Coordinates of C-alpha atoms in Angstrom, one line a residue:
Chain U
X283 CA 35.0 2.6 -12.0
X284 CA 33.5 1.8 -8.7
X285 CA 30.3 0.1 -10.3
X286 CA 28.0 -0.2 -7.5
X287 CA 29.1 0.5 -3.7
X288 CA 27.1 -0.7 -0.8
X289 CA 27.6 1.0 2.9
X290 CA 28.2 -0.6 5.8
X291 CA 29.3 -4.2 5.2
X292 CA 27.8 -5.6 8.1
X293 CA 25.5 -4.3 10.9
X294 CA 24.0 -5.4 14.4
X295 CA 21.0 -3.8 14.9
X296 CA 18.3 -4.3 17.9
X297 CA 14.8 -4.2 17.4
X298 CA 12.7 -1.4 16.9
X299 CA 16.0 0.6 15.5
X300 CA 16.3 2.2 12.3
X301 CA 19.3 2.7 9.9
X302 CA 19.6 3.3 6.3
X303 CA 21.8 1.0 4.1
X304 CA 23.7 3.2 1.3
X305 CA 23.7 2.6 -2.4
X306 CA 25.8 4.5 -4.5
X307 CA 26.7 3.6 -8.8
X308 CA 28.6 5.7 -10.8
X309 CA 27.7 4.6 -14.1
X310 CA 24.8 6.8 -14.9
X311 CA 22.5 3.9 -15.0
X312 CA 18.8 4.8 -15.0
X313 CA 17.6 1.7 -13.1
X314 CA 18.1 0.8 -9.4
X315 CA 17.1 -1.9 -7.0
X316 CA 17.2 -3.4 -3.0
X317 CA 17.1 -7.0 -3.1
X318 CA 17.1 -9.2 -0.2
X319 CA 18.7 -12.9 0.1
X320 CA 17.9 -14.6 3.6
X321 CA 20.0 -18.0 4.1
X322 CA 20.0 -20.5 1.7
X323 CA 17.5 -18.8 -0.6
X324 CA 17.3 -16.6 -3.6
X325 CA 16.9 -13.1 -4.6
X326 CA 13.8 -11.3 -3.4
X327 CA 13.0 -7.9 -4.9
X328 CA 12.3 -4.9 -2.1
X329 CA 11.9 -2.2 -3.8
X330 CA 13.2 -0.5 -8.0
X331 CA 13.5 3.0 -9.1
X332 CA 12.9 3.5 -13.1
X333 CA 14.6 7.3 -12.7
X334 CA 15.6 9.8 -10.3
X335 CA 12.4 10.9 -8.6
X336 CA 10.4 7.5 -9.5
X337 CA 10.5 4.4 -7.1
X338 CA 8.0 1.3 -7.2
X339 CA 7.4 -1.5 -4.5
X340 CA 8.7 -4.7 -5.1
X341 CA 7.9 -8.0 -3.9
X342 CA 8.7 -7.5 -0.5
X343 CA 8.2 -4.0 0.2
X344 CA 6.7 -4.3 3.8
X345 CA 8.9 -2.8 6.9
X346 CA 11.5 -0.8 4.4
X347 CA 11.3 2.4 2.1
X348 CA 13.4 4.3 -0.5
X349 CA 13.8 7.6 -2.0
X350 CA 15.8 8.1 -5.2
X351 CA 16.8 12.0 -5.4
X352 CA 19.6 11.7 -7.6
X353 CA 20.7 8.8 -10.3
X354 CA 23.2 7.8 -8.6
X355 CA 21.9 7.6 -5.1
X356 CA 19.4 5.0 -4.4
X357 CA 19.2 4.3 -0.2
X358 CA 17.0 1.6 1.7
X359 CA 15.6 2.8 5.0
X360 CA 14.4 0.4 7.6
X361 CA 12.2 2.2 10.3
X362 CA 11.3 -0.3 13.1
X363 CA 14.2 -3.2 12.6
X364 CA 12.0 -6.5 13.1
X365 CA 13.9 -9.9 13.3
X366 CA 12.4 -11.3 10.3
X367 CA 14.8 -8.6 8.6
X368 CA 17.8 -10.4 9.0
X369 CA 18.9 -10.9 5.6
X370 CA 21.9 -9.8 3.0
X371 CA 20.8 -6.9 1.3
X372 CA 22.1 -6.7 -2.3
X373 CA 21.6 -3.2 -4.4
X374 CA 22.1 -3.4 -7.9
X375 CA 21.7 -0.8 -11.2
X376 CA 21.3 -1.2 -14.8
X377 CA 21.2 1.2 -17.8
X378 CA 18.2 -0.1 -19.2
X379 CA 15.3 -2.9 -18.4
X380 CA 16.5 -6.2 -20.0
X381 CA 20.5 -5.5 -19.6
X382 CA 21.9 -7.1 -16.9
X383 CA 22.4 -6.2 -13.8
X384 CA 25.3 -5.1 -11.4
X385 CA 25.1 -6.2 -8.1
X386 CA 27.2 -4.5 -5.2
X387 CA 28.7 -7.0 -3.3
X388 CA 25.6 -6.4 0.0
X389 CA 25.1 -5.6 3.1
X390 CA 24.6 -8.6 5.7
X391 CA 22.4 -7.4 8.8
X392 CA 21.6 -8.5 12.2
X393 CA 18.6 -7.8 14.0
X394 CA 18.7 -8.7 17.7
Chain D
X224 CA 3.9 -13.3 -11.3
X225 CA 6.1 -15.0 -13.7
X226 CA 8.4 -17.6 -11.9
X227 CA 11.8 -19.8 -12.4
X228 CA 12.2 -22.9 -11.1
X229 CA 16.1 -23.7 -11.7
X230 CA 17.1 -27.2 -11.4
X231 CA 18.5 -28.8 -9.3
X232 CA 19.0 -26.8 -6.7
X233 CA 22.5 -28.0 -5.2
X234 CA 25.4 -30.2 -6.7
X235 CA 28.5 -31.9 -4.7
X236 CA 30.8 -33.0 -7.5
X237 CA 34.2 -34.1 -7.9
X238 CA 36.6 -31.4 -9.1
X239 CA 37.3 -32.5 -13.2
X240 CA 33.3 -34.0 -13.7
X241 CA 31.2 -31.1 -15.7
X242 CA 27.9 -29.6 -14.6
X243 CA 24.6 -29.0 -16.0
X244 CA 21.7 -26.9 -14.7
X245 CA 18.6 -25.1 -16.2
X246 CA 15.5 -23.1 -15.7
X247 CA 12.5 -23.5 -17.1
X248 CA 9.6 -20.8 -17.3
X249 CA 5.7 -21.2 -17.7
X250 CA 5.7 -18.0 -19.5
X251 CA 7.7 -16.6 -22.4
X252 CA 11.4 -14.9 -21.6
X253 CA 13.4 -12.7 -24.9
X254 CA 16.3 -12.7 -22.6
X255 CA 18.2 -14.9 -20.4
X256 CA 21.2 -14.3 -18.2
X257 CA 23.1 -16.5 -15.9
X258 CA 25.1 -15.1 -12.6
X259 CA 27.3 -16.5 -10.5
X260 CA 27.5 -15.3 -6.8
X261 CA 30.8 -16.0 -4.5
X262 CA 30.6 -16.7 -1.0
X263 CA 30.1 -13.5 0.7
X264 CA 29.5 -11.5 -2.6
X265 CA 27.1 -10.1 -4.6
X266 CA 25.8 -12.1 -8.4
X267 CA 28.3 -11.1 -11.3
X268 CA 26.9 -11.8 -14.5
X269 CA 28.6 -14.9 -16.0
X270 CA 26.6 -14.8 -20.0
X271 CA 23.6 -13.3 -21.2
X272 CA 21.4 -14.8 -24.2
X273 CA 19.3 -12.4 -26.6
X274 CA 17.8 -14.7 -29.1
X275 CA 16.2 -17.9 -29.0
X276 CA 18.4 -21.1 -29.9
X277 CA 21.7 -19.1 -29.0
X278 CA 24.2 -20.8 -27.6
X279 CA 27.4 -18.8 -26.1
X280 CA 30.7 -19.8 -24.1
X281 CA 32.6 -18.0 -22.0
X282 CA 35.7 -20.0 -20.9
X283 CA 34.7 -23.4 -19.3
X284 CA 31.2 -22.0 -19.1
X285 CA 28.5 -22.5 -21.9
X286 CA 24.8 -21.1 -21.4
X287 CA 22.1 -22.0 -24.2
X288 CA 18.8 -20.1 -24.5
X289 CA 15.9 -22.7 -25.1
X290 CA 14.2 -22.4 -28.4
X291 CA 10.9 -22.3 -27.1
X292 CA 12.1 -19.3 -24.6
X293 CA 10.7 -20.5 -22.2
X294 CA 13.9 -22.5 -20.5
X295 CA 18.0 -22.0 -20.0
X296 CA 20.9 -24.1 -19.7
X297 CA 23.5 -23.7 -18.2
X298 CA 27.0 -26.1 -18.6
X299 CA 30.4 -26.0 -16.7
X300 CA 33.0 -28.0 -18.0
X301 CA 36.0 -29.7 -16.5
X302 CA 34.5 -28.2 -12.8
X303 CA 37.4 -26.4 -10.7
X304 CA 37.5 -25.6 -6.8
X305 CA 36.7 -22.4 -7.3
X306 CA 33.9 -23.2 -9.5
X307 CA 32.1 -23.3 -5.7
X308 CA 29.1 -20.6 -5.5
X309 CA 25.5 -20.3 -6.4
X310 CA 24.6 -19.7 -9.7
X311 CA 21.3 -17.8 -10.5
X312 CA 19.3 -18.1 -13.9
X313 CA 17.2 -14.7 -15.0
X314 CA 14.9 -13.9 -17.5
X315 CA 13.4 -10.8 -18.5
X316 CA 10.0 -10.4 -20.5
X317 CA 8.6 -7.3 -22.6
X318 CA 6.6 -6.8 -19.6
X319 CA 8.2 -4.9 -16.8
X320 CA 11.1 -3.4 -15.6
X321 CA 12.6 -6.1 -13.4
X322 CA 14.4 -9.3 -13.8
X323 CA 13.1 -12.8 -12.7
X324 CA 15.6 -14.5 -10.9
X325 CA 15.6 -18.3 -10.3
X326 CA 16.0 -20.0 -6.9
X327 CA 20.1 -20.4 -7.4
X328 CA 22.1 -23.3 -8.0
X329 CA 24.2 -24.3 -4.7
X330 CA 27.6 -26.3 -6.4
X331 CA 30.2 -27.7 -4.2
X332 CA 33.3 -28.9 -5.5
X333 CA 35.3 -31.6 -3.8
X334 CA 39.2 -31.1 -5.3

């Protein structure tokens, strides 16, 4: 089992590009979510999906969005790369609310 | 929102000397989990508590969930090298479909 497999690894972006950062489980989990962790600091949620077809905002939902078309699919899109999105991102599924999580090991970006 | 505050929120210890940290909660939590997260890594779920007063152990590691549910330890005995990471406390309500994480422990571990 895979778990939960975040793509790219790392990425330089400047500002005012986009990119989307991948998220892909394979352990038919229903529940899916983008956190962010800037330097030194905890785990800030972006953005969950409850289901395929259902996604909620999070804490700090400003600057990104997400679709969730399948279950296992759940991608992060940044549209106008600011600075203040420099950050690891961290994607992470569970079956159900309450279980715990599994975290894929992130994706650290750059925005210059 | 509901918040953690996890205590304290770095150690530097000498490798052998055990650890303690906790979270506490101004509202009520029926489940508590502790992760650990390796430099460069994602959090990996170390223990997880379902009922109040439980206390659980896996290896060196010992978590207890705080009878009045609002609060978590956490202990690490006989600390190791690679003991070194931050470790997050997270509690889930009724309410809601997320986790509340804490701020993160920071340990360091001189061998």
């Amino acid at each position: 089992n895979a778990g939960v497999t975040q793509t790219p690894k790392f990425r330089i972006l400047k500002i005012g590009q986009s990119m989307t950062l991948q998220c892909a489980q394979d352990m038919n989990h229903n529940y899916m979510y983008w956190y962010r962790q800037d330097p030194g600091m905890g785990l800030k949620l972006i953005y969950y999906s409850v289901g395929a077809g259902i996604t909620d905002k999070g804490e700090v939902p400003n600057g990104y969005n997400v679709s969730r078309s399948t279950t296992e699919d759940f991608p992060l899109r940044l549209e106008l790369a600011a600075p203040s999105q420099t950050s690891v991102y961290f994607c992470a599924s569970s079956y159900a609310r309450g279980l715990g999580y599994t975290f894929g090991s992130g994706t650290r970006l750059t925005v210059v | 929102g509901q918040q953690l505050n996890q205590s304290p929120q770095s150690m530097f210890i000498q490798e052998g000397e055990d650890v303690s940290m906790n979270c506490t909660s101004s509202s009520i939590f029926n489940t508590w989990l502790w992760y650990k997260q390796d430099p460069g890594e994602g959090p990996v779920l170390l223990i997880a508590l379902y009922k109040a007063g439980e206390l659980t152990s896996n290896g060196r590691l010992t978590a207890q969930f705080g009878i009045t549910r609002k609060d978590s330890f956490l202990n690490i005995s006989a600390s190791i090298p690679s003991d070194v990471g931050i470790y997050f406390c997270a509690g889930h309500a009724n309410a809601g479909n997320m986790l509340t994480f804490g701020g993160g422990t920071r340990l360091m571990v001189k061998p």
